[in-house]
Coordinates of C-alpha atoms and ligand atoms in Angstrom, one line a residue:
X276 CA 30.4 20.6 -43.3
X277 CA 32.4 22.1 -40.3
X278 CA 31.5 25.2 -38.6
X279 CA 34.8 26.8 -36.9
X280 CA 34.9 28.4 -33.6
X281 CA 36.7 31.5 -34.9
X282 CA 36.4 34.5 -32.4
X283 CA 37.2 37.7 -34.3
X284 CA 38.3 40.6 -32.4
X285 CA 37.4 43.9 -34.4
X286 CA 39.0 46.3 -32.0
X287 CA 42.5 44.5 -32.3
X288 CA 43.9 46.3 -35.2
X289 CA 44.8 43.1 -37.0
X290 CA 42.8 43.2 -40.3
X291 CA 39.9 40.5 -40.4
X292 CA 41.2 38.5 -43.3
X293 CA 44.5 38.0 -41.2
X294 CA 42.4 36.8 -38.1
X295 CA 40.5 34.4 -40.3
X296 CA 43.8 33.1 -41.9
X297 CA 45.4 32.8 -38.5
X298 CA 42.4 31.1 -37.0
X299 CA 42.3 28.4 -39.8
X300 CA 46.0 27.9 -39.6
X301 CA 46.1 27.4 -36.0
X302 CA 43.2 25.0 -36.0
X303 CA 45.0 23.0 -38.8
X304 CA 48.2 22.9 -37.0
X305 CA 46.6 22.0 -33.6
X306 CA 44.6 19.3 -35.2
X307 CA 41.3 20.6 -34.6
X308 CA 40.7 20.6 -38.3
X309 CA 41.9 17.3 -39.8
X310 CA 43.2 16.4 -43.3
X311 CA 40.4 15.9 -45.7
X312 CA 37.9 17.7 -43.6
X313 CA 35.5 20.0 -45.4
X314 CA 35.6 23.6 -44.5
X315 CA 32.6 26.0 -44.9
X316 CA 32.2 27.8 -48.3
X317 CA 33.3 31.5 -48.4
X318 CA 29.6 32.7 -48.5
X319 CA 28.5 30.4 -45.5
X320 CA 31.5 31.4 -43.4
X321 CA 31.0 35.2 -44.2
X322 CA 27.5 34.9 -43.1
X323 CA 28.4 32.9 -39.9
X324 CA 31.0 35.5 -39.1
X325 CA 29.0 38.4 -40.0
X326 CA 31.6 39.9 -42.2
X327 CA 31.7 40.7 -45.8
X328 CA 33.0 37.8 -48.2
X329 CA 36.0 39.8 -49.2
X330 CA 38.2 39.2 -46.2
X331 CA 37.0 35.5 -46.2
X332 CA 38.0 35.1 -49.9
X333 CA 41.4 36.8 -49.1
X334 CA 42.1 34.3 -46.3
X335 CA 41.1 31.4 -48.1
X336 CA 43.3 32.4 -51.3
X337 CA 46.2 32.5 -48.9
X338 CA 45.4 29.2 -47.1
X339 CA 45.2 27.5 -50.6
X340 CA 48.3 29.1 -52.0
X341 CA 50.2 28.0 -48.8
X342 CA 48.9 24.5 -49.0
X343 CA 46.8 24.5 -45.9
X344 CA 43.6 24.1 -48.0
X345 CA 42.8 22.4 -51.2
X346 CA 39.9 23.1 -53.5
X347 CA 38.1 20.3 -55.4
X348 CA 36.2 21.2 -58.4
X349 CA 32.5 21.3 -57.9
X350 CA 32.9 19.9 -54.4
X351 CA 34.2 22.7 -52.1
X352 CA 37.3 23.3 -50.1
X353 CA 39.0 20.8 -47.9
X354 CA 41.9 20.7 -45.4
X355 CA 44.9 19.5 -47.3
X356 CA 45.4 15.9 -47.2
X357 CA 49.2 16.4 -46.7
X358 CA 50.2 19.5 -44.9
X359 CA 53.8 20.2 -45.7
X360 CA 56.1 19.1 -42.8
X361 CA 57.9 22.4 -42.5
X362 CA 54.7 24.1 -42.1
X363 CA 53.7 21.6 -39.4
X364 CA 57.0 22.4 -37.6
X365 CA 55.8 25.8 -37.0
X366 CA 52.9 24.4 -34.9
X367 CA 54.9 23.7 -31.8
X368 CA 53.6 26.2 -29.3
X369 CA 56.3 28.3 -27.6
X370 CA 54.4 28.1 -24.4
X371 CA 55.2 24.5 -24.1
X372 CA 51.4 23.6 -23.6
X373 CA 52.1 20.5 -25.9
X374 CA 55.2 18.5 -26.2
X375 CA 57.3 19.1 -29.3
X376 CA 55.8 17.2 -32.1
X377 CA 52.5 16.6 -30.7
X378 CA 50.8 18.9 -33.2
X379 CA 52.6 17.3 -35.8
X380 CA 51.3 14.0 -34.9
X381 CA 47.8 15.3 -34.3
X382 CA 47.4 17.0 -37.6
X383 CA 48.8 14.0 -39.4
X384 CA 46.8 11.1 -38.0
X385 CA 43.1 10.9 -38.2
X386 CA 41.5 9.6 -35.0
X387 CA 41.6 5.9 -34.9
X388 CA 38.5 4.3 -36.2
X389 CA 37.4 1.3 -34.3
X390 CA 37.0 -1.6 -36.4
X391 CA 34.5 -3.9 -35.0
X392 CA 36.2 -7.0 -36.6
X393 CA 35.3 -5.8 -40.1
X394 CA 33.0 -7.6 -42.4
X395 CA 35.3 -10.6 -43.1
X396 CA 34.1 -14.2 -43.4
X397 CA 33.0 -15.7 -40.0
X398 CA 32.3 -12.4 -38.5
X399 CA 29.9 -13.2 -35.6
X400 CA 26.3 -11.6 -35.3
X401 CA 26.3 -10.4 -38.9
X402 CA 23.2 -11.0 -41.0
X403 CA 23.0 -11.1 -44.6
X404 CA 23.2 -7.4 -45.3
X405 CA 23.4 -8.0 -49.1
X406 CA 19.8 -9.4 -48.8
X407 CA 18.1 -6.7 -46.9
X408 CA 15.1 -5.3 -48.7
X409 CA 16.6 -1.7 -49.0
X410 CA 14.2 -0.4 -51.4
X411 CA 11.2 -1.1 -49.2
X412 CA 13.1 0.2 -45.9
X413 CA 14.4 3.2 -47.6
X414 CA 10.9 4.1 -48.9
X415 CA 9.5 3.9 -45.4
X416 CA 12.1 6.0 -43.8
X417 CA 12.0 8.7 -46.4
X418 CA 8.2 8.8 -46.2
X419 CA 8.4 9.3 -42.6
X420 CA 11.3 11.6 -42.5
X421 CA 9.5 13.7 -45.0
X422 CA 6.3 13.8 -43.1
X423 CA 7.6 14.1 -39.7
X424 CA 5.0 15.8 -37.4
X425 CA 6.0 18.2 -34.6
X426 CA 4.7 15.6 -32.1
X427 CA 7.0 13.1 -33.7
X428 CA 10.1 15.5 -33.5
X429 CA 9.4 16.1 -29.7
X430 CA 10.0 13.9 -26.8
X431 CA 8.6 10.4 -27.1
X432 CA 7.0 7.7 -25.0
X433 CA 9.6 5.9 -22.9
X434 CA 8.0 2.6 -23.6
X435 CA 8.3 3.1 -27.3
X436 CA 5.9 4.0 -30.1
X437 CA 2.5 2.1 -29.5
X438 CA 2.1 1.0 -33.2
X439 CA 5.5 -0.7 -33.1
X440 CA 4.9 -2.1 -29.6
X441 CA 1.6 -3.6 -31.0
X442 CA 3.3 -5.0 -34.1
X443 CA 6.0 -6.7 -31.9
X444 CA 3.6 -8.2 -29.5
X445 CA 1.6 -9.7 -32.2
X446 CA 4.7 -11.1 -33.8
X447 CA 6.0 -12.5 -30.6
X448 CA 2.6 -14.1 -29.7
X449 CA 2.4 -15.8 -33.0
X450 CA 5.9 -16.6 -33.9
X451 CA 7.3 -17.2 -30.4
X452 CA 4.4 -18.2 -28.2
X453 CA 5.2 -15.1 -26.0
X454 CA 2.3 -14.3 -23.7
X455 CA 2.1 -10.5 -23.7
X456 CA -0.1 -7.5 -24.0
X457 CA 1.3 -4.4 -25.7
X458 CA 1.7 -2.7 -22.1
X459 CA 4.4 -5.2 -21.3
X460 CA 6.6 -4.4 -24.4
X461 CA 9.3 -1.8 -24.0
X462 CA 11.4 -0.5 -27.0
X463 CA 15.2 0.0 -26.2
X464 CA 18.4 0.3 -28.3
X465 CA 19.2 -3.4 -28.9
X466 CA 19.4 -6.2 -26.4
X467 CA 22.6 -5.0 -25.0
X468 CA 20.7 -1.9 -23.7
X469 CA 17.8 -4.3 -22.5
X470 CA 20.4 -6.1 -20.3
X471 CA 21.9 -3.0 -19.0
X472 CA 18.2 -2.0 -18.0
X473 CA 17.2 -5.3 -16.5
X474 CA 20.4 -5.2 -14.5
X475 CA 19.6 -1.7 -13.1
X476 CA 16.0 -2.6 -12.2
X477 CA 16.6 -6.1 -10.8
X478 CA 20.2 -6.1 -9.5
X479 CA 22.5 -4.2 -7.3
X480 CA 25.6 -4.5 -5.2
X481 CA 25.5 -7.4 -2.9
X482 CA 23.3 -9.4 -5.3
X483 CA 24.5 -12.2 -7.6
X484 CA 23.4 -13.0 -11.1
X485 CA 23.9 -16.4 -12.7
X486 CA 25.0 -16.5 -16.4
X487 CA 25.8 -19.4 -18.6
X488 CA 29.3 -20.8 -18.8
X489 CA 30.3 -20.5 -21.5
X490 CA 28.4 -17.7 -22.4
X491 CA 28.1 -14.1 -23.9
X492 CA 30.9 -11.8 -22.6
X493 CA 28.8 -8.8 -23.6
X494 CA 25.9 -10.1 -21.6
X495 CA 28.3 -10.8 -18.6
X496 CA 29.6 -7.3 -18.7
X497 CA 26.1 -5.7 -19.0
X498 CA 24.8 -7.5 -15.9
X499 CA 28.0 -6.9 -14.1
X500 CA 27.6 -3.2 -14.8
X501 CA 24.7 -3.3 -12.2
X502 CA 27.2 -4.0 -9.3
X503 CA 26.1 -7.4 -8.9
X504 CA 28.5 -10.4 -8.8
X505 CA 28.3 -12.3 -11.9
X506 CA 28.3 -16.3 -11.1
X507 CA 29.1 -18.6 -14.1
X508 CA 26.9 -21.7 -14.1
X509 CA 28.1 -24.5 -16.5
X510 CA 25.8 -25.5 -19.3
X511 CA 25.6 -29.2 -20.5
X512 CA 23.8 -30.4 -23.7
X513 CA 20.4 -29.5 -22.5
X514 CA 21.4 -26.0 -21.4
X515 CA 22.1 -24.3 -18.0
X516 CA 22.7 -26.9 -15.3
X517 CA 19.9 -26.3 -12.7
X518 CA 21.7 -28.6 -10.4
X519 CA 24.8 -26.5 -10.5
X520 CA 22.6 -23.4 -10.1
X521 CA 21.1 -24.6 -7.0
X522 CA 24.5 -25.3 -5.4
X523 CA 25.4 -21.7 -6.0
X524 CA 22.0 -20.0 -5.6
X525 CA 22.7 -18.0 -2.4
X526 CA 22.0 -14.2 -3.1
X527 CA 21.2 -15.1 -6.8
X528 CA 18.4 -12.8 -7.9
X529 CA 18.5 -13.6 -11.5
X530 CA 19.7 -16.0 -14.2
X531 CA 20.6 -15.1 -17.6
X532 CA 19.8 -17.8 -20.3
X533 CA 19.7 -18.2 -24.0
X534 CA 17.2 -21.1 -24.4
X535 CA 16.4 -21.0 -28.1
X536 CA 20.1 -21.0 -29.1
X537 CA 22.6 -21.2 -26.4
X538 CA 25.3 -18.6 -26.8
X539 CA 27.8 -19.6 -28.0
X540 CA 27.6 -23.4 -28.1
X541 CA 24.3 -23.5 -30.1
X542 CA 22.1 -26.1 -28.6
X543 CA 18.4 -25.4 -27.5
X544 CA 17.3 -25.9 -23.9
X545 CA 15.3 -29.0 -23.4
X546 CA 11.6 -28.8 -22.2
X547 CA 12.6 -30.7 -19.0
X548 CA 15.4 -28.1 -18.2
X549 CA 13.0 -25.3 -19.1
X550 CA 10.5 -26.6 -16.6
X551 CA 13.2 -27.1 -13.9
X552 CA 14.5 -23.7 -14.3
X553 CA 11.1 -22.1 -14.2
X554 CA 10.5 -24.0 -11.0
X555 CA 13.7 -23.0 -9.6
X556 CA 12.9 -19.3 -10.4
X557 CA 9.3 -19.5 -8.8
X558 CA 10.6 -21.0 -5.7
X559 CA 13.5 -18.5 -5.3
X560 CA 11.4 -15.7 -6.4
X561 CA 14.3 -15.0 -8.8
X562 CA 14.2 -13.6 -12.3
X563 CA 15.0 -15.5 -15.6
X564 CA 16.4 -13.2 -18.3
X565 CA 15.6 -14.8 -21.5
X566 CA 17.8 -13.6 -24.4
X567 CA 16.2 -14.6 -27.7
X568 CA 18.8 -13.1 -29.8
X569 CA 18.5 -15.1 -33.1
X570 CA 15.5 -17.5 -32.5
X571 CA 14.0 -16.9 -35.8
X572 CA 16.4 -19.1 -37.6
X573 CA 16.2 -22.7 -37.1
X574 CA 17.0 -25.3 -39.7
X575 CA 15.9 -28.7 -38.5
X576 CA 12.5 -28.4 -36.8
X577 CA 10.1 -25.7 -36.0
X578 CA 11.5 -23.1 -33.6
X579 CA 10.9 -23.9 -30.0
X580 CA 8.5 -21.4 -28.2
X581 CA 10.0 -18.9 -25.9
X582 CA 10.6 -19.8 -22.1
X583 CA 8.4 -16.8 -21.4
X584 CA 5.4 -18.6 -22.8
X585 CA 5.8 -21.6 -20.5
X586 CA 6.1 -19.5 -17.4
X587 CA 3.1 -19.7 -15.2
X588 CA 4.4 -17.4 -12.4
X589 CA 5.6 -14.2 -14.3
X590 CA 9.3 -14.7 -13.5
X591 CA 10.6 -14.3 -17.1
X592 CA 12.0 -11.0 -18.6
X593 CA 11.9 -11.6 -22.3
X594 CA 14.5 -9.9 -24.4
X595 CA 14.6 -9.6 -28.3
X596 CA 16.5 -7.5 -31.0
X597 CA 16.1 -6.6 -34.6
X598 CA 20.0 -6.7 -35.0
X599 CA 19.9 -10.2 -36.4
X600 CA 16.6 -10.1 -38.4
X601 CA 17.2 -6.6 -40.0
X602 CA 20.7 -5.1 -39.3
X603 CA 22.6 -4.2 -36.3
X604 CA 22.9 -0.5 -36.8
X605 CA 19.1 -0.1 -36.5
X606 CA 19.6 -0.3 -32.9
X607 CA 16.3 -1.5 -32.0
X608 CA 15.6 -4.1 -29.4
X609 CA 12.7 -4.7 -27.0
X610 CA 11.8 -6.4 -23.6
X611 CA 8.6 -8.0 -22.6
X612 CA 8.3 -7.6 -18.8
X613 CA 6.0 -9.0 -16.2
X614 CA 3.1 -6.5 -15.4
X615 CA 4.5 -6.4 -11.8
X616 CA 7.8 -4.9 -13.0
X617 CA 6.5 -2.6 -15.8
X618 CA 6.5 0.6 -13.9
X619 CA 10.0 0.1 -12.5
X620 CA 11.4 -0.7 -16.0
X621 CA 9.8 2.4 -17.5
X622 CA 11.2 4.6 -14.7
X623 CA 14.6 3.3 -15.2
X624 CA 14.3 3.4 -18.9
X625 CA 13.6 7.0 -18.8
X626 CA 16.7 7.7 -16.6
X627 CA 18.9 5.8 -19.1
X628 CA 18.2 7.8 -22.3
X629 CA 14.5 8.9 -22.1
X630 CA 13.2 7.0 -25.3
X631 CA 14.3 5.5 -28.5
X632 CA 14.7 7.6 -31.9
X633 CA 11.0 8.1 -33.3
X634 CA 11.8 7.9 -37.0
X635 CA 13.2 4.4 -36.9
X636 CA 10.4 3.2 -34.8
X637 CA 7.7 4.7 -37.1
X638 CA 9.4 3.0 -40.1
X639 CA 9.9 -0.2 -38.4
X640 CA 6.1 -0.3 -37.2
X641 CA 5.3 -0.1 -40.8
X642 CA 7.9 -2.5 -42.0
X643 CA 6.3 -5.1 -39.7
X644 CA 2.8 -3.9 -40.3
X645 CA 3.0 -4.1 -44.2
X646 CA 4.3 -7.6 -44.1
X647 CA 7.8 -6.8 -45.2
X648 CA 9.3 -8.3 -42.0
X649 CA 7.4 -11.6 -42.3
X650 CA 8.4 -11.9 -46.0
X651 CA 12.0 -11.0 -45.1
X652 CA 12.2 -13.7 -42.4
X653 CA 10.7 -16.3 -44.7
X654 CA 13.2 -15.6 -47.4
X655 CA 16.1 -15.4 -45.1
X656 CA 15.6 -18.8 -43.7
X657 CA 16.4 -20.3 -47.2
X658 CA 19.4 -17.9 -47.5
X659 CA 20.8 -18.9 -44.2
X660 CA 20.3 -22.6 -44.7
X661 CA 22.2 -22.4 -48.0
X662 CA 25.0 -20.5 -46.2
X663 CA 25.1 -22.8 -43.3
X664 CA 25.3 -25.9 -45.7
X665 CA 28.2 -24.2 -47.6
X666 CA 30.1 -23.7 -44.4
X667 CA 29.7 -27.3 -43.2
X668 CA 30.5 -28.7 -46.6
X669 CA 33.6 -26.4 -46.7
X670 CA 34.6 -27.3 -43.2
X671 CA 34.3 -31.1 -44.0
X672 CA 36.3 -30.7 -47.1
X673 CA 39.0 -28.5 -46.0
X674 CA 39.2 -28.9 -42.2
X675 CA 37.8 -32.4 -41.7
X676 CA 40.0 -33.9 -39.1
X677 CA 41.3 -30.8 -37.5
X678 CA 38.0 -29.6 -35.8
X679 CA 34.5 -30.9 -34.8
X680 CA 31.3 -29.2 -35.3
X681 CA 29.3 -28.9 -32.3
X682 CA 25.9 -27.7 -33.3
X683 CA 24.7 -26.2 -36.5
X684 CA 20.8 -26.5 -36.2
X685 CA 20.0 -22.9 -35.6
X686 CA 21.2 -19.3 -35.7
X687 CA 23.8 -17.6 -37.7
X688 CA 27.0 -19.1 -36.5
X689 CA 28.4 -22.6 -35.6
X690 CA 30.8 -23.4 -32.8
X691 CA 33.5 -25.8 -33.6
X692 CA 36.0 -27.6 -31.3
X693 CA 39.8 -27.6 -32.3
X694 CA 41.6 -30.8 -32.3
X695 CA 45.4 -31.3 -31.7
X696 CA 45.8 -29.0 -28.6
X697 CA 45.7 -25.9 -30.8
X698 CA 45.1 -22.5 -28.8
X699 CA 42.1 -20.9 -30.1
X700 CA 43.4 -17.3 -29.6
X701 CA 46.5 -18.0 -31.6
X702 CA 44.3 -19.6 -34.4
X703 CA 42.1 -16.6 -34.4
X704 CA 45.2 -14.3 -34.6
X705 CA 46.6 -16.3 -37.6
X706 CA 43.1 -16.3 -39.2
X707 CA 43.0 -12.5 -38.9
X708 CA 46.3 -12.2 -40.7
X709 CA 44.6 -14.0 -43.5
X710 CA 41.5 -11.8 -43.6
X711 CA 39.2 -14.1 -41.6
X712 CA 37.2 -12.7 -38.6
X713 CA 36.4 -15.7 -36.2
X714 CA 35.9 -15.4 -32.4
X715 CA 37.7 -17.7 -29.9
X716 CA 35.5 -20.0 -27.9
X717 CA 37.8 -19.2 -24.9
X718 CA 36.6 -15.5 -24.8
X719 CA 33.2 -16.9 -23.8
X720 CA 34.4 -18.5 -20.7
X721 CA 34.4 -16.4 -17.5
X722 CA 36.5 -19.1 -15.8
X723 CA 39.4 -21.1 -17.1
X724 CA 38.6 -22.1 -20.5
X725 CA 38.3 -25.9 -20.9
X726 CA 37.8 -26.1 -24.5
X727 CA 39.6 -24.6 -27.5
X728 CA 37.4 -23.8 -30.3
X729 CA 36.1 -21.3 -32.8
X730 CA 32.7 -19.4 -33.3
X731 CA 32.2 -19.2 -37.0
X732 CA 29.5 -16.8 -38.2
X733 CA 27.9 -17.5 -41.7
X734 CA 25.2 -15.1 -41.8
X735 CA 27.0 -12.2 -43.5
X736 CA 29.0 -14.0 -46.0
X737 CA 27.9 -15.5 -49.5
X738 CA 28.3 -19.3 -50.2
X739 CA 31.2 -18.7 -52.3
X740 CA 33.2 -16.5 -49.9
X741 CA 32.3 -19.1 -47.1
X742 CA 33.7 -22.0 -49.2
X743 CA 36.9 -19.9 -50.0
X744 CA 37.3 -19.0 -46.2
X745 CA 37.1 -22.6 -45.2
X746 CA 39.9 -23.4 -47.6
X747 CA 41.9 -20.7 -46.1
X748 CA 41.1 -21.9 -42.6
X749 CA 42.2 -25.3 -43.5
X750 CA 45.6 -23.8 -44.5
X751 CA 45.8 -21.9 -41.3
X752 CA 45.0 -25.1 -39.1
X753 CA 47.6 -27.0 -41.3
X754 CA 50.3 -24.5 -40.7
Ligands
PLP1956 C1 24.1 -13.4 -27.1 C2 23.8 -12.1 -27.8 N1 22.6 -11.4 -27.6 C3 22.2 -10.3 -28.2 C4 23.1 -9.8 -29.2 C5 22.5 -8.4 -29.9 O1 22.8 -7.4 -29.4 P1 22.1 -6.1 -29.9 O2 20.6 -6.5 -29.9 O3 22.4 -5.1 -28.8 O4 22.8 -5.6 -31.2 C6 24.2 -10.4 -29.6 C7 25.1 -9.8 -30.5 O5 26.4 -9.9 -30.6 C8 24.6 -11.6 -28.9 O6 25.8 -12.2 -29.1

């Protein structure tokens, strides 16, 4: 419901109903009120303006009559979906404050909605939203929303809610072999926020930060925002090349890695490479930023433990997120920081945005505590395995000789290389025209892309949709 800034001048001599009418008309023509937007009820507006209902009723009557507003039975009054053109023409201000036609365009066009690639097949980073236990989650959110205490409505702990941090620490120790106490766990709004925070604490202008090449463009951007220079270091089949890292190590204060499931290529870092990297960090007194963004899903063998758990020198900052295991819009992620860094992270976290919303933290703590989370994870492994298999079967059937699957042992996407000199950006555009939302491998290269490929998410689509999508992809590649 919209409240409108509508200053009334009781001494002007213009009747109040006329002022209300003019106020609405101008707001609609100037685009401050948009087509389809609900306006207050006459009763609410009268109260708001501290006038009787009569002038409001008179003004609304006229606005309805002239087509600026429309009433929908039982659901209130709205700005008309289509304000007549001749009326919009009157909106061009004589003062020249806006170019002719500007108000017409503003009033006609709703603000562009940023479509993050939609929910189409192959969309990256999307979990199975259709499989989420909505009922259990809704019950917990509703229970806490109803019972919200004053202390829970006030400012919260920058580190996050203790019961949630306890549940996360317990889960990470058991499932990921992370060595941590509750004090080391900090709640933030997703892993992207965790990277911004780590950058702010550990990096600054004049420093350099190593990132995997190819790697996550979002992670590069988050770390680069610290002012540090981002240095791409190639990955091979074992993970980030420590030899290459050593050759570029001057002023490198930190290295960002995805050891469980390299983003985007999909392999996991070998034990030998992990020890080499930990050894490098200890000698250089550098930090390792471990992004464990989708480690819960592994299809061929037990998930590897976290790099953090193998670290004897407290050089690893571990980052996790609920975006893949629950859903992205929950915006809850976490860091596990070495004790020596805890206070600096807390201070910086408070400067960023004080603390994370308490209601979701309360619901989430119970979601973990009551066992829903563990149950959901167990069930989802089967769901994702079936989806991955459907994707691989579809690719083999429809795209066989046109691409090569690189790695499909873990996570919610597979990376494929395109054959025949196809440009991956061009393929992605042609896929988009057919309703498929893939990501070009070349977007993950900071330097010149050496390989043309696609990242195909399978988490968010049913097996049937994936099979159909691979058929369409086969046609796109054959065109
Ligand atoms: C490498 C990587 N890390 C983390 C994330 C998740 O980010 P967030 O936790 O901020 O939703 C993504 C999602 O796109 C990702 O690709």
